[in-house]
Amino acid sequence: MRSLWVALGGLFFALGVIGAVLPLLPTTPFMLLAAGCFAKGSPRLHAWLLSHKTFGPLISNWRAHGAIPRRAKVIAVAMMAATFALSVALGLPAVALIPQGLVLSCVALFLITRPEGPKAR
């Protein structure tokens, strides 16, 4: 069973890394899934992911506060807007644009309404 959790964690981590580059794939949900899988399958990989320079603070902030940093929100919403604009520019039919716009709007609303983290004292 541990091998399955490690394999799933590796898959989600890879998807998260790809999502950091491609605007259509989200990064944070895949990293959260990877952390959860690694926690069940490999304490070493879980610790590595939590101590990762880029992804570790995002995961810790989400777990502790349900928070997403402002910079991550801005990048995510901008990429969603760019993706939708590209879809419009490519002339996708309304049957594709309407669901895409609804999903992206809901995701953007969710992101925007999350806290940004603990207040500095």
Short mmCIF file of N, CA, C and O in Angstrom, two decimals:
data_model
loop_
_atom_site.label_atom_id
_atom_site.label_comp_id
_atom_site.label_asym_id
_atom_site.label_seq_id
_atom_site.Cartn_x
_atom_site.Cartn_y
_atom_site.Cartn_z
N MET A 1 0.82 -1.19 0.00
CA MET A 1 0.00 0.00 0.00
C MET A 1 0.87 1.26 0.00
O MET A 1 0.52 2.26 -0.63
N ARG A 2 1.99 1.21 0.75
CA ARG A 2 2.89 2.37 0.80
C ARG A 2 3.40 2.73 -0.59
O ARG A 2 3.52 3.91 -0.94
N SER A 3 3.68 1.72 -1.39
CA SER A 3 4.18 1.98 -2.75
C SER A 3 3.14 2.71 -3.59
O SER A 3 3.48 3.58 -4.40
N LEU A 4 1.88 2.35 -3.41
CA LEU A 4 0.81 3.03 -4.13
C LEU A 4 0.75 4.50 -3.73
O LEU A 4 0.62 5.38 -4.59
N TRP A 5 0.84 4.80 -2.43
CA TRP A 5 0.82 6.19 -1.96
C TRP A 5 2.01 6.97 -2.51
O TRP A 5 1.86 8.13 -2.92
N VAL A 6 3.17 6.34 -2.54
CA VAL A 6 4.36 7.02 -3.07
C VAL A 6 4.19 7.28 -4.57
O VAL A 6 4.52 8.37 -5.07
N ALA A 7 3.67 6.29 -5.30
CA ALA A 7 3.46 6.46 -6.74
C ALA A 7 2.45 7.58 -7.01
O ALA A 7 2.66 8.43 -7.89
N LEU A 8 1.35 7.60 -6.26
CA LEU A 8 0.36 8.67 -6.42
C LEU A 8 0.97 10.02 -6.06
O LEU A 8 0.75 11.02 -6.75
N GLY A 9 1.76 10.06 -4.99
CA GLY A 9 2.43 11.30 -4.61
C GLY A 9 3.36 11.79 -5.70
O GLY A 9 3.40 12.99 -6.01
N GLY A 10 4.09 10.87 -6.31
CA GLY A 10 4.98 11.23 -7.41
C GLY A 10 4.21 11.75 -8.61
O GLY A 10 4.61 12.73 -9.25
N LEU A 11 3.09 11.12 -8.92
CA LEU A 11 2.25 11.57 -10.03
C LEU A 11 1.72 12.97 -9.77
O LEU A 11 1.80 13.85 -10.63
N PHE A 12 1.18 13.20 -8.57
CA PHE A 12 0.63 14.52 -8.25
C PHE A 12 1.73 15.58 -8.21
O PHE A 12 1.52 16.72 -8.63
N PHE A 13 2.91 15.20 -7.71
CA PHE A 13 4.02 16.16 -7.70
C PHE A 13 4.39 16.54 -9.13
O PHE A 13 4.58 17.72 -9.44
N ALA A 14 4.49 15.55 -10.01
CA ALA A 14 4.83 15.82 -11.42
C ALA A 14 3.78 16.72 -12.06
O ALA A 14 4.12 17.68 -12.78
N LEU A 15 2.51 16.44 -11.81
CA LEU A 15 1.44 17.29 -12.36
C LEU A 15 1.53 18.71 -11.81
O LEU A 15 1.29 19.69 -12.53
N GLY A 16 1.89 18.84 -10.54
CA GLY A 16 2.05 20.16 -9.95
C GLY A 16 3.20 20.94 -10.56
O GLY A 16 3.09 22.14 -10.82
N VAL A 17 4.30 20.26 -10.83
CA VAL A 17 5.44 20.91 -11.48
C VAL A 17 5.07 21.34 -12.89
O VAL A 17 5.39 22.46 -13.33
N ILE A 18 4.36 20.47 -13.61
CA ILE A 18 3.91 20.83 -14.96
C ILE A 18 2.95 22.02 -14.87
O ILE A 18 3.00 22.93 -15.69
N GLY A 19 2.09 22.01 -13.86
CA GLY A 19 1.14 23.10 -13.68
C GLY A 19 1.81 24.43 -13.37
O GLY A 19 1.23 25.49 -13.61
N ALA A 20 3.02 24.39 -12.83
CA ALA A 20 3.75 25.63 -12.57
C ALA A 20 4.14 26.31 -13.87
O ALA A 20 4.38 27.52 -13.91
N VAL A 21 4.19 25.54 -14.95
CA VAL A 21 4.62 26.06 -16.25
C VAL A 21 3.43 26.27 -17.19
O VAL A 21 3.38 27.25 -17.93
N LEU A 22 2.47 25.36 -17.15
CA LEU A 22 1.30 25.44 -18.04
C LEU A 22 0.14 26.12 -17.34
O LEU A 22 -0.21 25.77 -16.22
N PRO A 23 -0.50 27.08 -18.00
CA PRO A 23 -1.59 27.81 -17.36
C PRO A 23 -2.86 26.99 -17.15
O PRO A 23 -3.70 27.38 -16.36
N LEU A 24 -3.01 25.88 -17.83
CA LEU A 24 -4.25 25.12 -17.71
C LEU A 24 -4.26 24.16 -16.52
O LEU A 24 -5.31 23.68 -16.12
N LEU A 25 -3.09 23.86 -15.96
CA LEU A 25 -3.01 22.94 -14.83
C LEU A 25 -2.70 23.72 -13.56
O LEU A 25 -1.78 24.51 -13.53
N PRO A 26 -3.45 23.47 -12.49
CA PRO A 26 -3.14 24.16 -11.24
C PRO A 26 -1.95 23.49 -10.54
O PRO A 26 -1.72 22.30 -10.69
N THR A 27 -1.20 24.26 -9.79
CA THR A 27 -0.06 23.71 -9.06
C THR A 27 -0.44 23.33 -7.64
O THR A 27 -0.18 22.21 -7.20
N THR A 28 -1.05 24.26 -6.92
CA THR A 28 -1.28 24.06 -5.49
C THR A 28 -2.09 22.82 -5.15
O THR A 28 -1.68 22.05 -4.28
N PRO A 29 -3.23 22.55 -5.82
CA PRO A 29 -3.98 21.35 -5.44
C PRO A 29 -3.17 20.07 -5.63
O PRO A 29 -3.26 19.15 -4.81
N PHE A 30 -2.37 20.02 -6.69
CA PHE A 30 -1.56 18.83 -6.92
C PHE A 30 -0.47 18.68 -5.86
O PHE A 30 -0.15 17.58 -5.44
N MET A 31 0.11 19.79 -5.43
CA MET A 31 1.13 19.72 -4.38
C MET A 31 0.51 19.30 -3.05
O MET A 31 1.11 18.55 -2.28
N LEU A 32 -0.70 19.78 -2.77
CA LEU A 32 -1.39 19.37 -1.54
C LEU A 32 -1.70 17.87 -1.58
O LEU A 32 -1.53 17.16 -0.58
N LEU A 33 -2.14 17.40 -2.74
CA LEU A 33 -2.39 15.95 -2.89
C LEU A 33 -1.10 15.16 -2.76
O LEU A 33 -1.07 14.10 -2.11
N ALA A 34 -0.03 15.66 -3.36
CA ALA A 34 1.27 14.98 -3.25
C ALA A 34 1.70 14.89 -1.79
O ALA A 34 2.16 13.83 -1.33
N ALA A 35 1.55 15.99 -1.05
CA ALA A 35 1.94 15.99 0.36
C ALA A 35 1.12 14.96 1.15
O ALA A 35 1.66 14.23 1.98
N GLY A 36 -0.18 14.90 0.88
CA GLY A 36 -1.03 13.93 1.58
C GLY A 36 -0.63 12.50 1.26
O GLY A 36 -0.58 11.64 2.15
N CYS A 37 -0.35 12.23 0.00
CA CYS A 37 0.06 10.88 -0.40
C CYS A 37 1.41 10.51 0.20
O CYS A 37 1.61 9.41 0.69
N PHE A 38 2.36 11.46 0.13
CA PHE A 38 3.68 11.19 0.69
C PHE A 38 3.61 10.98 2.20
O PHE A 38 4.36 10.18 2.76
N ALA A 39 2.70 11.67 2.87
CA ALA A 39 2.55 11.51 4.32
C ALA A 39 2.15 10.07 4.65
O ALA A 39 2.56 9.53 5.68
N LYS A 40 1.37 9.46 3.79
CA LYS A 40 0.93 8.08 4.03
C LYS A 40 1.92 7.04 3.53
O LYS A 40 1.93 5.92 4.01
N GLY A 41 2.74 7.42 2.54
CA GLY A 41 3.61 6.43 1.92
C GLY A 41 5.08 6.55 2.23
O GLY A 41 5.80 5.56 2.25
N SER A 42 5.57 7.77 2.49
CA SER A 42 6.99 7.96 2.68
C SER A 42 7.26 9.19 3.54
O SER A 42 7.23 10.32 3.04
N PRO A 43 7.55 8.98 4.81
CA PRO A 43 7.87 10.13 5.67
C PRO A 43 9.05 10.95 5.12
O PRO A 43 9.07 12.17 5.25
N ARG A 44 9.99 10.30 4.47
CA ARG A 44 11.16 11.00 3.92
C ARG A 44 10.73 11.95 2.80
O ARG A 44 11.13 13.12 2.77
N LEU A 45 9.92 11.46 1.87
CA LEU A 45 9.45 12.32 0.77
C LEU A 45 8.51 13.42 1.27
O LEU A 45 8.54 14.55 0.77
N HIS A 46 7.71 13.09 2.28
CA HIS A 46 6.82 14.09 2.86
C HIS A 46 7.64 15.22 3.49
O HIS A 46 7.36 16.40 3.25
N ALA A 47 8.65 14.86 4.26
CA ALA A 47 9.52 15.86 4.88
C ALA A 47 10.24 16.68 3.81
O ALA A 47 10.39 17.90 3.94
N TRP A 48 10.70 16.01 2.75
CA TRP A 48 11.37 16.72 1.66
C TRP A 48 10.45 17.75 1.03
O TRP A 48 10.84 18.89 0.80
N LEU A 49 9.21 17.36 0.75
CA LEU A 49 8.26 18.27 0.11
C LEU A 49 7.94 19.45 1.03
O LEU A 49 7.88 20.60 0.58
N LEU A 50 7.75 19.19 2.31
CA LEU A 50 7.45 20.28 3.24
C LEU A 50 8.63 21.23 3.43
O LEU A 50 8.44 22.39 3.75
N SER A 51 9.84 20.73 3.23
CA SER A 51 11.01 21.60 3.37
C SER A 51 11.45 22.19 2.03
O SER A 51 12.43 22.93 1.98
N HIS A 52 10.73 21.87 0.97
CA HIS A 52 11.07 22.39 -0.36
C HIS A 52 10.98 23.91 -0.35
O HIS A 52 10.03 24.49 0.19
N LYS A 53 11.96 24.56 -0.94
CA LYS A 53 12.05 26.02 -0.94
C LYS A 53 10.82 26.69 -1.56
O LYS A 53 10.33 27.69 -1.04
N THR A 54 10.32 26.15 -2.64
CA THR A 54 9.19 26.77 -3.34
C THR A 54 7.84 26.27 -2.83
O THR A 54 6.94 27.07 -2.56
N PHE A 55 7.68 24.97 -2.72
CA PHE A 55 6.37 24.40 -2.43
C PHE A 55 6.08 24.23 -0.94
O PHE A 55 4.92 24.25 -0.53
N GLY A 56 7.09 24.07 -0.12
CA GLY A 56 6.91 23.82 1.31
C GLY A 56 6.12 24.91 2.02
O GLY A 56 5.15 24.61 2.73
N PRO A 57 6.49 26.19 1.85
CA PRO A 57 5.74 27.24 2.55
C PRO A 57 4.27 27.32 2.11
O PRO A 57 3.40 27.59 2.93
N LEU A 58 4.00 27.08 0.83
CA LEU A 58 2.61 27.10 0.35
C LEU A 58 1.79 26.02 1.03
O LEU A 58 0.65 26.25 1.46
N ILE A 59 2.37 24.82 1.13
CA ILE A 59 1.66 23.69 1.75
C ILE A 59 1.44 23.96 3.24
O ILE A 59 0.34 23.77 3.76
N SER A 60 2.48 24.42 3.92
CA SER A 60 2.37 24.70 5.35
C SER A 60 1.36 25.79 5.64
O SER A 60 0.57 25.70 6.58
N ASN A 61 1.37 26.84 4.83
CA ASN A 61 0.44 27.95 4.99
C ASN A 61 -1.01 27.49 4.78
O ASN A 61 -1.92 27.90 5.49
N TRP A 62 -1.21 26.62 3.79
CA TRP A 62 -2.55 26.11 3.53
C TRP A 62 -3.02 25.24 4.69
O TRP A 62 -4.15 25.36 5.16
N ARG A 63 -2.14 24.36 5.16
CA ARG A 63 -2.52 23.46 6.25
C ARG A 63 -2.82 24.21 7.55
O ARG A 63 -3.77 23.88 8.25
N ALA A 64 -2.02 25.20 7.86
CA ALA A 64 -2.17 25.90 9.13
C ALA A 64 -3.29 26.93 9.11
O ALA A 64 -3.96 27.13 10.12
N HIS A 65 -3.50 27.59 7.97
CA HIS A 65 -4.41 28.73 7.95
C HIS A 65 -5.44 28.69 6.81
O HIS A 65 -6.24 29.61 6.70
N GLY A 66 -5.38 27.67 5.93
CA GLY A 66 -6.26 27.66 4.77
C GLY A 66 -5.98 28.86 3.89
O GLY A 66 -6.87 29.40 3.25
N ALA A 67 -4.72 29.28 3.87
CA ALA A 67 -4.34 30.54 3.24
C ALA A 67 -3.54 30.34 1.96
O ALA A 67 -2.81 29.36 1.82
N ILE A 68 -3.72 31.30 1.05
CA ILE A 68 -2.97 31.34 -0.20
C ILE A 68 -2.34 32.73 -0.29
O ILE A 68 -3.06 33.74 -0.19
N PRO A 69 -1.03 32.82 -0.48
CA PRO A 69 -0.38 34.13 -0.55
C PRO A 69 -0.91 34.98 -1.70
O PRO A 69 -1.32 34.46 -2.74
N ARG A 70 -0.91 36.29 -1.50
CA ARG A 70 -1.43 37.22 -2.51
C ARG A 70 -0.75 37.02 -3.85
O ARG A 70 -1.40 37.03 -4.89
N ARG A 71 0.56 36.86 -3.86
CA ARG A 71 1.30 36.69 -5.12
C ARG A 71 0.79 35.47 -5.89
O ARG A 71 0.58 35.53 -7.10
N ALA A 72 0.55 34.37 -5.18
CA ALA A 72 0.03 33.16 -5.83
C ALA A 72 -1.37 33.40 -6.38
O ALA A 72 -1.71 32.93 -7.48
N LYS A 73 -2.19 34.14 -5.64
CA LYS A 73 -3.54 34.46 -6.12
C LYS A 73 -3.48 35.29 -7.40
O LYS A 73 -4.19 35.00 -8.36
N VAL A 74 -2.65 36.31 -7.38
CA VAL A 74 -2.54 37.20 -8.55
C VAL A 74 -2.07 36.42 -9.77
O VAL A 74 -2.65 36.56 -10.86
N ILE A 75 -1.05 35.60 -9.60
CA ILE A 75 -0.53 34.81 -10.72
C ILE A 75 -1.61 33.86 -11.24
O ILE A 75 -1.83 33.75 -12.44
N ALA A 76 -2.29 33.17 -10.32
CA ALA A 76 -3.30 32.20 -10.73
C ALA A 76 -4.45 32.86 -11.48
O ALA A 76 -4.86 32.38 -12.55
N VAL A 77 -4.96 33.96 -10.95
CA VAL A 77 -6.08 34.64 -11.60
C VAL A 77 -5.64 35.23 -12.94
O VAL A 77 -6.38 35.15 -13.94
N ALA A 78 -4.44 35.77 -13.00
CA ALA A 78 -3.93 36.31 -14.27
C ALA A 78 -3.78 35.22 -15.32
O ALA A 78 -4.13 35.42 -16.49
N MET A 79 -3.30 34.05 -14.91
CA MET A 79 -3.15 32.94 -15.86
C MET A 79 -4.51 32.43 -16.32
O MET A 79 -4.68 32.07 -17.50
N MET A 80 -5.49 32.42 -15.42
CA MET A 80 -6.83 32.01 -15.83
C MET A 80 -7.42 33.00 -16.83
O MET A 80 -8.04 32.60 -17.82
N ALA A 81 -7.22 34.28 -16.56
CA ALA A 81 -7.73 35.30 -17.48
C ALA A 81 -7.04 35.19 -18.83
O ALA A 81 -7.68 35.30 -19.89
N ALA A 82 -5.73 34.96 -18.82
CA ALA A 82 -4.98 34.81 -20.07
C ALA A 82 -5.44 33.58 -20.85
O ALA A 82 -5.58 33.62 -22.08
N THR A 83 -5.71 32.50 -20.14
CA THR A 83 -6.18 31.28 -20.79
C THR A 83 -7.54 31.53 -21.44
O THR A 83 -7.78 31.12 -22.59
N PHE A 84 -8.43 32.20 -20.73
CA PHE A 84 -9.75 32.48 -21.29
C PHE A 84 -9.64 33.43 -22.49
O PHE A 84 -10.29 33.23 -23.51
N ALA A 85 -8.78 34.43 -22.37
CA ALA A 85 -8.58 35.38 -23.48
C ALA A 85 -8.03 34.65 -24.71
O ALA A 85 -8.45 34.92 -25.84
N LEU A 86 -7.13 33.72 -24.49
CA LEU A 86 -6.58 32.93 -25.60
C LEU A 86 -7.68 32.09 -26.24
O LEU A 86 -7.76 31.99 -27.48
N SER A 87 -8.54 31.51 -25.43
CA SER A 87 -9.65 30.72 -25.96
C SER A 87 -10.57 31.57 -26.82
O SER A 87 -11.02 31.14 -27.88
N VAL A 88 -10.84 32.78 -26.36
CA VAL A 88 -11.68 33.71 -27.14
C VAL A 88 -10.96 34.08 -28.43
O VAL A 88 -11.55 34.06 -29.52
N ALA A 89 -9.66 34.40 -28.34
CA ALA A 89 -8.89 34.80 -29.52
C ALA A 89 -8.80 33.67 -30.55
O ALA A 89 -8.77 33.93 -31.75
N LEU A 90 -8.79 32.44 -30.08
CA LEU A 90 -8.74 31.29 -31.00
C LEU A 90 -10.10 31.00 -31.62
O LEU A 90 -10.22 30.15 -32.50
N GLY A 91 -11.11 31.69 -31.15
CA GLY A 91 -12.44 31.53 -31.73
C GLY A 91 -13.15 30.26 -31.30
O GLY A 91 -13.96 29.73 -32.06
N LEU A 92 -12.88 29.79 -30.09
CA LEU A 92 -13.60 28.61 -29.61
C LEU A 92 -15.09 28.89 -29.58
O LEU A 92 -15.51 30.02 -29.32
N PRO A 93 -15.89 27.88 -29.81
CA PRO A 93 -17.35 28.08 -29.82
C PRO A 93 -17.88 28.36 -28.41
O PRO A 93 -17.25 28.01 -27.40
N ALA A 94 -19.05 28.96 -28.36
CA ALA A 94 -19.68 29.30 -27.09
C ALA A 94 -19.89 28.07 -26.21
O ALA A 94 -19.80 28.17 -24.99
N VAL A 95 -20.12 26.92 -26.84
CA VAL A 95 -20.33 25.69 -26.07
C VAL A 95 -19.08 25.33 -25.27
O VAL A 95 -19.16 24.65 -24.25
N ALA A 96 -17.92 25.80 -25.67
CA ALA A 96 -16.68 25.59 -24.92
C ALA A 96 -16.39 26.78 -24.01
O ALA A 96 -15.92 26.61 -22.87
N LEU A 97 -16.65 27.99 -24.50
CA LEU A 97 -16.31 29.19 -23.73
C LEU A 97 -17.16 29.37 -22.48
O LEU A 97 -16.66 29.78 -21.43
N ILE A 98 -18.44 29.05 -22.58
CA ILE A 98 -19.32 29.26 -21.43
C ILE A 98 -18.93 28.37 -20.24
O ILE A 98 -18.74 28.88 -19.14
N PRO A 99 -18.77 27.05 -20.43
CA PRO A 99 -18.34 26.24 -19.28
C PRO A 99 -16.95 26.64 -18.77
O PRO A 99 -16.71 26.67 -17.56
N GLN A 100 -16.05 26.94 -19.70
CA GLN A 100 -14.71 27.34 -19.29
C GLN A 100 -14.78 28.63 -18.46
O GLN A 100 -14.14 28.71 -17.40
N GLY A 101 -15.54 29.60 -18.91
CA GLY A 101 -15.68 30.85 -18.17
C GLY A 101 -16.30 30.65 -16.80
O GLY A 101 -15.86 31.25 -15.82
N LEU A 102 -17.31 29.78 -16.72
CA LEU A 102 -17.94 29.50 -15.43
C LEU A 102 -16.98 28.83 -14.46
O LEU A 102 -16.89 29.22 -13.29
N VAL A 103 -16.27 27.83 -14.93
CA VAL A 103 -15.32 27.11 -14.07
C VAL A 103 -14.20 28.04 -13.61
O VAL A 103 -13.86 28.10 -12.43
N LEU A 104 -13.62 28.76 -14.56
CA LEU A 104 -12.53 29.67 -14.20
C LEU A 104 -13.00 30.76 -13.24
O LEU A 104 -12.28 31.12 -12.30
N SER A 105 -14.22 31.25 -13.43
CA SER A 105 -14.76 32.27 -12.53
C SER A 105 -14.95 31.71 -11.12
O SER A 105 -14.63 32.38 -10.13
N CYS A 106 -15.45 30.50 -11.02
CA CYS A 106 -15.65 29.88 -9.70
C CYS A 106 -14.31 29.64 -9.00
O CYS A 106 -14.18 29.90 -7.80
N VAL A 107 -13.34 29.16 -9.74
CA VAL A 107 -12.01 28.92 -9.15
C VAL A 107 -11.39 30.24 -8.72
O VAL A 107 -10.83 30.35 -7.63
N ALA A 108 -11.50 31.27 -9.56
CA ALA A 108 -10.95 32.58 -9.20
C ALA A 108 -11.63 33.14 -7.95
O ALA A 108 -10.96 33.66 -7.06
N LEU A 109 -12.95 33.00 -7.87
CA LEU A 109 -13.67 33.47 -6.69
C LEU A 109 -13.20 32.73 -5.44
O LEU A 109 -12.99 33.34 -4.39
N PHE A 110 -13.03 31.43 -5.55
CA PHE A 110 -12.54 30.64 -4.42
C PHE A 110 -11.17 31.16 -3.99
O PHE A 110 -10.92 31.38 -2.80
N LEU A 111 -10.26 31.33 -4.94
CA LEU A 111 -8.91 31.78 -4.62
C LEU A 111 -8.92 33.16 -3.95
O LEU A 111 -8.25 33.38 -2.94
N ILE A 112 -9.67 34.06 -4.53
CA ILE A 112 -9.69 35.44 -4.03
C ILE A 112 -10.24 35.52 -2.61
O ILE A 112 -9.80 36.34 -1.81
N THR A 113 -11.17 34.63 -2.27
CA THR A 113 -11.80 34.68 -0.95
C THR A 113 -11.01 33.95 0.13
O THR A 113 -11.40 33.98 1.29
N ARG A 114 -9.92 33.29 -0.22
CA ARG A 114 -9.09 32.62 0.80
C ARG A 114 -8.26 33.68 1.52
O ARG A 114 -7.82 34.66 0.93
N PRO A 115 -8.00 33.45 2.80
CA PRO A 115 -7.11 34.37 3.52
C PRO A 115 -5.70 34.31 2.93
O PRO A 115 -5.34 33.36 2.23
N GLU A 116 -4.92 35.34 3.22
CA GLU A 116 -3.56 35.41 2.68
C GLU A 116 -2.52 34.91 3.66
O GLU A 116 -1.34 34.86 3.36
N GLY A 117 -2.93 34.52 4.83
CA GLY A 117 -1.99 33.98 5.81
C GLY A 117 -2.06 34.76 7.11
O GLY A 117 -2.81 35.72 7.24
N PRO A 118 -1.25 34.31 8.05
CA PRO A 118 -1.28 34.99 9.36
C PRO A 118 -0.76 36.42 9.22
O PRO A 118 0.11 36.71 8.43
N LYS A 119 -1.35 37.31 10.00
CA LYS A 119 -0.94 38.72 10.01
C LYS A 119 0.41 38.84 10.73
O LYS A 119 0.64 38.22 11.77
N ALA A 120 1.30 39.63 10.15
CA ALA A 120 2.60 39.88 10.79
C ALA A 120 2.38 40.77 12.01
O ALA A 120 1.57 41.68 11.99
N ARG A 121 3.11 40.49 13.06
CA ARG A 121 2.95 41.29 14.29
C ARG A 121 4.05 42.29 14.43
O ARG A 121 5.10 42.25 14.06
#
